[in-house]
Amino acid sequence: MRILVTGGAGYIGSHVVKQLLRAGHQPVVFDNLSVGTLDNVITGAEFIEGDILSPTQVLAALEGIEVVIHLAGLKAVGESMTHPAKYAWNNLVGSITLLNAMIEAGVKKIIFSSSAAVYGEPIELPMKEDHPTKPLSFYGHTKLEVEKLLAWYDQLSGIKFVVFRYFNAVGYDPDGDIKGLERAPQNLLPIIFEAVMGWRDKVTIFGDNYPTADGTGVRDYIHVSDLASGHLKALEYLDKNNNSLTVNLATGQGTSVAEIIKAVKQESGVDFKVEIGPPRPGDPAQIFASADKAGAVLGWQPVFSDMATIVKTTFRAYEQNKKN
Ligand code: UD1
């Protein structure tokens, strides 16, 4: 199948493209390289440098495409609160531009990367797909709005979708083929590994007084290759069913910041400096999700999301970038 992957040169996109190629599909990477990098464009994939904000570029890229996997977007929660216009343009207007071009080109299937951030403060754990959605950030709001738009485009234009609500994406390709690191990372794992490499002098734990077992924040960390395999299952689903679907991609298990730091120190043998700082505003104490629906409906299971594999694969990617 010929598949357009917007944001295909990004961290998650490159892992998705690798698995598409392995499964015999023809992925076309569409990326403006604002966050993604050419290093991340997997050999064998077609590459178009373009922007989802350009109707003509998107329309041209949709030529011969059967399914769109839409990952392009901005994802820094903090920045979305200080620069909302940027997020409105890229995540909202960009998605609308893409959807309108899909109608024009007659492309009827889309897989959209949404986020755990659509839920907001957890009322019930593990979070299921019918948990109330009340985003705490503008980033989460943009994802939720696109989800709602997709339901309308389905009803009015027959575009069928699979929405994936990703939990915390971590880890690197277990084969070591993808080595592109995130620039100026905001998330925990890349920050920790920059400390392992000596590129930053310490890691700050954002709060150690949460009502969790060790007082630090708990999240559902899912290996990026497991996220990627979900997209293959979604392609099969859209091929066989004429209806749309919203599912969590998660592990069902929570891991604390302190547990991750301990695991990384053990695996790397580097005793980097750790300090305790104040909680980050808007951070819930713990989040983890039920992945039962993805298991039952898509037949998807995570296989790389144990902490040892997450830490080992990330360490290797950072070691491969040592000289940069
Ligand atoms: C957030 C979003 C998630 C989104 C992701 C992408 C929410 C609820 N979650 O995840 O949907 O896909 O960003 O960017 O909005 N931490 C530290 N020190 C650090 C960095 C992080 O202690 O230097 C802690 C945080 O407090 C948190 C955990 O590590 O407990 C994970 O943080 P992070 O990697 O930033 O992801 P989330 O905020 O959970």
Short mmCIF file of C-alpha atoms and ligand atoms in Angstrom, two decimals:
data_model
loop_
_atom_site.label_atom_id
_atom_site.label_comp_id
_atom_site.label_asym_id
_atom_site.label_seq_id
_atom_site.Cartn_x
_atom_site.Cartn_y
_atom_site.Cartn_z
CA MET A 1 0.00 0.00 0.00
CA ARG A 2 1.20 3.54 -0.77
CA ILE A 3 0.96 5.47 2.49
CA LEU A 4 1.65 9.14 3.19
CA VAL A 5 3.36 9.62 6.56
CA THR A 6 3.22 13.25 7.65
CA GLY A 7 5.97 13.87 10.19
CA GLY A 8 7.70 10.74 8.92
CA ALA A 9 11.16 12.21 9.61
CA GLY A 10 10.40 12.61 13.31
CA TYR A 11 11.06 10.33 16.24
CA ILE A 12 7.85 8.32 16.11
CA GLY A 13 7.44 8.73 12.34
CA SER A 14 10.80 7.15 11.51
CA HIS A 15 9.93 4.07 13.58
CA VAL A 16 6.54 3.81 11.86
CA VAL A 17 8.16 4.13 8.40
CA LYS A 18 10.68 1.40 9.20
CA GLN A 19 7.90 -1.04 10.06
CA LEU A 20 5.84 -0.06 7.01
CA LEU A 21 8.80 -0.84 4.75
CA ARG A 22 9.41 -4.14 6.50
CA ALA A 23 5.76 -5.10 5.98
CA GLY A 24 6.10 -4.43 2.22
CA HIS A 25 4.28 -1.08 2.08
CA GLN A 26 5.43 2.00 0.17
CA PRO A 27 5.71 4.84 2.69
CA VAL A 28 6.03 8.39 1.43
CA VAL A 29 7.54 10.63 4.10
CA PHE A 30 6.10 14.16 4.07
CA ASP A 31 7.94 16.43 6.47
CA ASN A 32 8.98 20.09 6.69
CA LEU A 33 12.12 19.14 8.67
CA SER A 34 11.35 21.74 11.33
CA VAL A 35 11.64 19.08 14.02
CA GLY A 36 12.38 15.94 12.03
CA THR A 37 15.74 15.32 10.36
CA LEU A 38 16.98 13.75 7.13
CA ASP A 39 18.93 11.20 9.25
CA ASN A 40 15.54 9.85 10.22
CA VAL A 41 14.34 9.22 6.67
CA ILE A 42 14.71 5.47 6.37
CA THR A 43 16.43 4.10 3.28
CA GLY A 44 13.80 2.82 0.88
CA ALA A 45 11.20 5.43 1.80
CA GLU A 46 10.27 8.17 -0.61
CA PHE A 47 10.77 11.66 0.82
CA ILE A 48 8.89 14.86 0.06
CA GLU A 49 9.94 18.04 1.83
CA GLY A 50 6.67 19.82 2.40
CA ASP A 51 4.39 21.46 4.90
CA ILE A 52 0.92 20.38 5.99
CA LEU A 53 0.03 24.08 6.02
CA SER A 54 0.38 24.21 2.22
CA PRO A 55 -2.77 22.93 0.47
CA THR A 56 -0.96 22.60 -2.88
CA GLN A 57 1.98 20.66 -1.45
CA VAL A 58 -0.32 18.32 0.46
CA LEU A 59 -2.56 17.74 -2.54
CA ALA A 60 0.42 16.92 -4.76
CA ALA A 61 1.76 14.48 -2.14
CA LEU A 62 -1.59 12.65 -1.95
CA GLU A 63 -1.28 11.42 -5.55
CA GLY A 64 -1.74 7.63 -5.53
CA ILE A 65 -2.02 7.46 -1.72
CA GLU A 66 -4.43 4.99 -0.09
CA VAL A 67 -3.97 5.86 3.58
CA VAL A 68 -2.54 8.83 5.47
CA ILE A 69 -0.68 8.38 8.75
CA HIS A 70 -0.75 11.84 10.28
CA LEU A 71 2.00 12.41 12.82
CA ALA A 72 3.12 15.92 11.88
CA GLY A 73 2.60 18.36 14.71
CA LEU A 74 4.18 20.10 17.65
CA LYS A 75 4.21 18.32 20.99
CA ALA A 76 5.84 20.38 23.73
CA VAL A 77 3.19 20.78 26.40
CA GLY A 78 4.85 23.79 28.09
CA GLU A 79 5.48 25.65 24.83
CA SER A 80 1.84 25.17 23.80
CA MET A 81 0.84 27.28 26.81
CA THR A 82 3.25 30.13 26.02
CA HIS A 83 2.98 30.03 22.19
CA PRO A 84 -0.57 28.82 21.53
CA ALA A 85 -0.76 30.41 18.06
CA LYS A 86 2.05 28.14 16.84
CA TYR A 87 0.08 25.12 18.06
CA ALA A 88 -3.17 26.38 16.59
CA TRP A 89 -1.49 26.74 13.18
CA ASN A 90 0.49 23.55 13.05
CA ASN A 91 -1.79 21.16 14.89
CA LEU A 92 -5.24 22.55 14.04
CA VAL A 93 -4.93 24.40 10.73
CA GLY A 94 -2.37 21.85 9.50
CA SER A 95 -4.74 18.95 10.20
CA ILE A 96 -7.69 20.76 8.58
CA THR A 97 -5.58 21.49 5.50
CA LEU A 98 -4.65 17.83 5.27
CA LEU A 99 -8.23 16.60 5.73
CA ASN A 100 -9.58 19.00 3.11
CA ALA A 101 -6.90 17.89 0.66
CA MET A 102 -7.82 14.25 1.38
CA ILE A 103 -11.41 14.99 0.37
CA GLU A 104 -10.21 16.64 -2.82
CA ALA A 105 -7.88 13.74 -3.63
CA GLY A 106 -10.46 11.08 -2.69
CA VAL A 107 -8.28 9.56 0.07
CA LYS A 108 -10.64 8.02 2.62
CA LYS A 109 -8.49 6.60 5.42
CA ILE A 110 -6.36 8.22 8.09
CA ILE A 111 -4.48 7.15 11.21
CA PHE A 112 -4.04 10.09 13.57
CA SER A 113 -1.57 10.39 16.42
CA SER A 114 -3.42 11.84 19.36
CA SER A 115 -2.22 11.86 22.92
CA ALA A 116 -2.87 10.95 26.53
CA ALA A 117 -2.94 14.72 26.99
CA VAL A 118 -6.57 14.76 25.77
CA TYR A 119 -7.72 13.23 29.08
CA GLY A 120 -6.38 15.75 31.61
CA GLU A 121 -6.41 15.01 35.33
CA PRO A 122 -7.14 11.29 35.85
CA ILE A 123 -10.45 10.55 37.52
CA GLU A 124 -10.08 6.79 37.21
CA LEU A 125 -6.97 4.65 36.73
CA PRO A 126 -6.12 2.90 34.49
CA MET A 127 -7.58 5.38 32.00
CA LYS A 128 -9.93 3.85 29.46
CA GLU A 129 -10.99 5.43 26.19
CA ASP A 130 -14.32 6.56 27.70
CA HIS A 131 -12.55 8.51 30.46
CA PRO A 132 -13.69 12.18 30.38
CA THR A 133 -11.57 14.43 28.15
CA LYS A 134 -10.56 17.72 29.76
CA PRO A 135 -7.09 18.66 28.52
CA LEU A 136 -4.85 20.62 30.89
CA SER A 137 -2.74 22.05 28.08
CA PHE A 138 -3.37 23.79 24.78
CA TYR A 139 -1.39 20.97 23.16
CA GLY A 140 -3.92 18.45 24.51
CA HIS A 141 -6.74 20.71 23.35
CA THR A 142 -5.42 20.74 19.77
CA LYS A 143 -5.29 16.92 19.74
CA LEU A 144 -8.83 16.64 21.11
CA GLU A 145 -10.17 19.16 18.59
CA VAL A 146 -8.68 17.17 15.71
CA GLU A 147 -10.28 14.02 17.14
CA LYS A 148 -13.66 15.80 17.08
CA LEU A 149 -13.07 17.08 13.55
CA LEU A 150 -12.30 13.56 12.41
CA ALA A 151 -15.70 12.39 13.67
CA TRP A 152 -17.36 15.12 11.55
CA TYR A 153 -15.24 14.36 8.46
CA ASP A 154 -16.26 10.72 8.89
CA GLN A 155 -19.96 11.62 9.14
CA LEU A 156 -19.96 14.20 6.36
CA SER A 157 -17.30 12.95 3.95
CA GLY A 158 -16.88 9.26 4.77
CA ILE A 159 -13.27 9.54 5.94
CA LYS A 160 -12.58 6.57 8.23
CA PHE A 161 -10.00 6.98 10.97
CA VAL A 162 -8.07 5.23 13.67
CA VAL A 163 -7.13 7.67 16.43
CA PHE A 164 -4.27 6.56 18.65
CA ARG A 165 -3.94 8.15 22.05
CA TYR A 166 -0.24 7.60 22.71
CA PHE A 167 1.01 7.50 26.26
CA ASN A 168 4.68 8.35 26.94
CA ALA A 169 6.71 7.37 23.86
CA VAL A 170 10.23 6.19 24.73
CA GLY A 171 13.01 3.89 23.50
CA TYR A 172 14.69 3.41 20.10
CA ASP A 173 14.62 0.91 17.29
CA PRO A 174 15.79 -2.43 18.77
CA ASP A 175 17.82 -3.11 15.57
CA GLY A 176 19.73 0.13 16.07
CA ASP A 177 18.81 1.44 12.61
CA ILE A 178 17.28 4.71 13.84
CA LYS A 179 19.65 7.01 15.62
CA GLY A 180 18.27 10.52 15.11
CA LEU A 181 18.05 12.22 18.50
CA GLU A 182 15.50 14.82 19.47
CA ARG A 183 16.82 18.36 19.50
CA ALA A 184 16.30 20.36 22.71
CA PRO A 185 14.25 17.60 24.33
CA GLN A 186 11.62 18.37 26.93
CA ASN A 187 10.80 14.81 27.95
CA LEU A 188 12.24 12.76 30.77
CA LEU A 189 14.10 9.96 28.96
CA PRO A 190 16.10 12.12 26.53
CA ILE A 191 16.93 14.52 29.37
CA ILE A 192 18.23 11.63 31.47
CA PHE A 193 20.34 10.32 28.58
CA GLU A 194 21.83 13.75 27.92
CA ALA A 195 23.03 13.59 31.54
CA VAL A 196 24.40 10.07 30.98
CA MET A 197 26.38 11.38 27.99
CA GLY A 198 27.67 14.37 29.98
CA TRP A 199 25.83 16.83 27.68
CA ARG A 200 23.99 18.29 30.68
CA ASP A 201 25.19 18.40 34.25
CA LYS A 202 22.15 17.01 36.07
CA VAL A 203 18.60 15.73 35.99
CA THR A 204 15.96 17.52 38.04
CA ILE A 205 13.12 15.42 39.41
CA PHE A 206 9.98 17.54 39.21
CA GLY A 207 8.59 16.85 42.69
CA ASP A 208 9.12 13.97 45.12
CA ASN A 209 6.09 14.49 47.30
CA TYR A 210 3.34 13.09 45.09
CA PRO A 211 0.93 10.51 46.54
CA THR A 212 2.79 7.69 44.73
CA ALA A 213 4.84 4.79 46.15
CA ASP A 214 8.16 6.72 46.07
CA GLY A 215 6.76 10.26 45.84
CA THR A 216 7.81 10.86 42.21
CA GLY A 217 5.51 11.11 39.18
CA VAL A 218 4.23 7.93 37.54
CA ARG A 219 3.65 7.54 33.79
CA ASP A 220 2.86 4.81 31.28
CA TYR A 221 6.02 4.51 29.16
CA ILE A 222 5.56 2.77 25.85
CA HIS A 223 8.32 1.75 23.48
CA VAL A 224 8.20 3.64 20.19
CA SER A 225 8.49 0.37 18.21
CA ASP A 226 5.35 -0.85 19.98
CA LEU A 227 3.60 2.39 19.01
CA ALA A 228 4.78 1.78 15.44
CA SER A 229 3.39 -1.77 15.31
CA GLY A 230 0.01 -0.36 16.36
CA HIS A 231 -0.07 1.53 13.04
CA LEU A 232 0.30 -1.70 11.08
CA LYS A 233 -2.61 -3.17 13.01
CA ALA A 234 -4.62 -0.03 12.26
CA LEU A 235 -3.95 -0.41 8.52
CA GLU A 236 -5.31 -3.96 8.66
CA TYR A 237 -8.31 -2.72 10.63
CA LEU A 238 -9.13 0.05 8.12
CA ASP A 239 -8.72 -2.43 5.28
CA LYS A 240 -11.25 -4.88 6.77
CA ASN A 241 -13.75 -2.58 8.51
CA ASN A 242 -15.67 0.38 7.26
CA ASN A 243 -15.72 2.18 10.56
CA SER A 244 -13.63 4.43 12.74
CA LEU A 245 -11.94 3.75 16.05
CA THR A 246 -10.26 5.54 18.97
CA VAL A 247 -7.82 3.58 21.13
CA ASN A 248 -5.11 4.05 23.73
CA LEU A 249 -1.62 2.80 22.96
CA ALA A 250 -0.18 2.13 26.40
CA THR A 251 1.15 -0.69 28.56
CA GLY A 252 -1.29 -0.61 31.48
CA GLN A 253 1.63 -0.12 33.88
CA GLY A 254 2.95 2.91 35.65
CA THR A 255 6.66 3.59 36.28
CA SER A 256 7.99 6.37 38.51
CA VAL A 257 10.65 8.95 37.65
CA ALA A 258 12.87 7.55 40.45
CA GLU A 259 12.52 3.99 39.09
CA ILE A 260 13.58 5.13 35.63
CA ILE A 261 16.58 7.02 36.94
CA LYS A 262 17.65 3.93 38.90
CA ALA A 263 17.28 1.68 35.84
CA VAL A 264 19.30 4.04 33.62
CA LYS A 265 22.09 4.39 36.19
CA GLN A 266 22.30 0.61 36.48
CA GLU A 267 22.37 -0.04 32.74
CA SER A 268 24.73 2.80 31.82
CA GLY A 269 27.05 2.54 34.82
CA VAL A 270 27.04 6.37 34.91
CA ASP A 271 26.18 7.94 38.25
CA PHE A 272 24.88 11.28 36.91
CA LYS A 273 23.78 14.01 39.29
CA VAL A 274 20.11 14.12 40.30
CA GLU A 275 18.41 16.93 42.20
CA ILE A 276 14.89 17.36 43.47
CA GLY A 277 13.04 20.40 42.15
CA PRO A 278 9.51 21.70 42.57
CA PRO A 279 6.63 19.92 40.78
CA ARG A 280 6.06 21.11 37.20
CA PRO A 281 2.78 23.05 36.99
CA GLY A 282 -0.01 21.00 35.44
CA ASP A 283 1.71 17.61 35.96
CA PRO A 284 -0.69 14.96 37.32
CA ALA A 285 0.81 12.63 39.98
CA GLN A 286 0.16 9.47 38.03
CA ILE A 287 -1.15 8.40 34.68
CA PHE A 288 -1.45 4.95 33.25
CA ALA A 289 -3.92 3.53 30.80
CA SER A 290 -5.78 0.43 29.88
CA ALA A 291 -4.63 -0.99 26.55
CA ASP A 292 -7.37 -3.64 26.59
CA LYS A 293 -9.27 -2.10 23.68
CA ALA A 294 -6.21 -2.09 21.41
CA GLY A 295 -5.65 -5.73 22.37
CA ALA A 296 -9.25 -6.81 21.82
CA VAL A 297 -10.08 -4.83 18.67
CA LEU A 298 -6.72 -4.61 16.90
CA GLY A 299 -4.96 -7.67 18.31
CA TRP A 300 -2.09 -5.37 19.37
CA GLN A 301 0.25 -6.09 22.28
CA PRO A 302 3.37 -4.22 23.38
CA VAL A 303 6.50 -6.40 23.25
CA PHE A 304 9.41 -3.96 23.72
CA SER A 305 8.03 -1.84 26.56
CA ASP A 306 9.81 -3.45 29.51
CA MET A 307 12.13 -0.96 31.22
CA ALA A 308 15.29 -2.96 30.39
CA THR A 309 14.60 -2.84 26.62
CA ILE A 310 13.59 0.82 26.78
CA VAL A 311 16.80 1.78 28.57
CA LYS A 312 19.13 -0.44 26.46
CA THR A 313 17.77 0.72 23.09
CA THR A 314 17.88 4.40 24.12
CA PHE A 315 21.41 4.09 25.46
CA ARG A 316 22.58 2.57 22.18
CA ALA A 317 21.06 5.43 20.14
CA TYR A 318 22.82 8.00 22.33
CA GLU A 319 26.14 6.14 22.18
CA GLN A 320 25.89 6.10 18.38
CA ASN A 321 25.66 9.91 18.47
CA LYS A 322 28.61 10.36 20.81
CA LYS A 323 30.66 12.64 18.57
CA ASN A 324 27.83 15.08 17.77
C1 UD1 B 1 3.42 14.92 28.11
C2 UD1 B 1 1.98 14.66 27.76
C3 UD1 B 1 1.91 13.58 26.75
C4 UD1 B 1 2.68 14.01 25.54
C5 UD1 B 1 4.12 14.20 25.94
C6 UD1 B 1 4.86 14.70 24.72
C7 UD1 B 1 0.37 15.15 29.50
C8 UD1 B 1 -0.39 14.63 30.65
N1 UD1 B 1 1.23 14.29 28.94
O1 UD1 B 1 3.89 13.82 28.86
O2 UD1 B 1 0.57 13.36 26.37
O3 UD1 B 1 2.58 13.06 24.50
O4 UD1 B 1 4.20 15.17 26.97
O5 UD1 B 1 5.80 15.66 24.97
O6 UD1 B 1 0.24 16.28 29.10
N2 UD1 B 1 10.11 14.83 34.58
C9 UD1 B 1 11.07 15.13 35.53
N3 UD1 B 1 12.16 15.86 35.13
C10 UD1 B 1 12.35 16.28 33.85
C11 UD1 B 1 11.35 15.96 32.87
C12 UD1 B 1 10.25 15.24 33.28
O7 UD1 B 1 10.96 14.77 36.70
O8 UD1 B 1 13.36 16.94 33.56
C13 UD1 B 1 8.94 14.01 35.00
C14 UD1 B 1 7.59 14.67 34.79
O9 UD1 B 1 7.23 15.43 35.90
C15 UD1 B 1 6.70 13.43 34.59
C16 UD1 B 1 7.62 12.44 33.88
O10 UD1 B 1 8.94 12.87 34.16
O11 UD1 B 1 6.33 12.87 35.82
C17 UD1 B 1 7.44 12.39 32.37
O12 UD1 B 1 7.50 13.71 31.85
P1 UD1 B 1 7.58 14.03 30.28
O13 UD1 B 1 8.56 13.11 29.65
O14 UD1 B 1 7.77 15.49 30.11
O15 UD1 B 1 6.16 13.59 29.71
P2 UD1 B 1 4.68 13.95 30.23
O16 UD1 B 1 4.60 15.33 30.75
O17 UD1 B 1 4.20 12.84 31.09
#
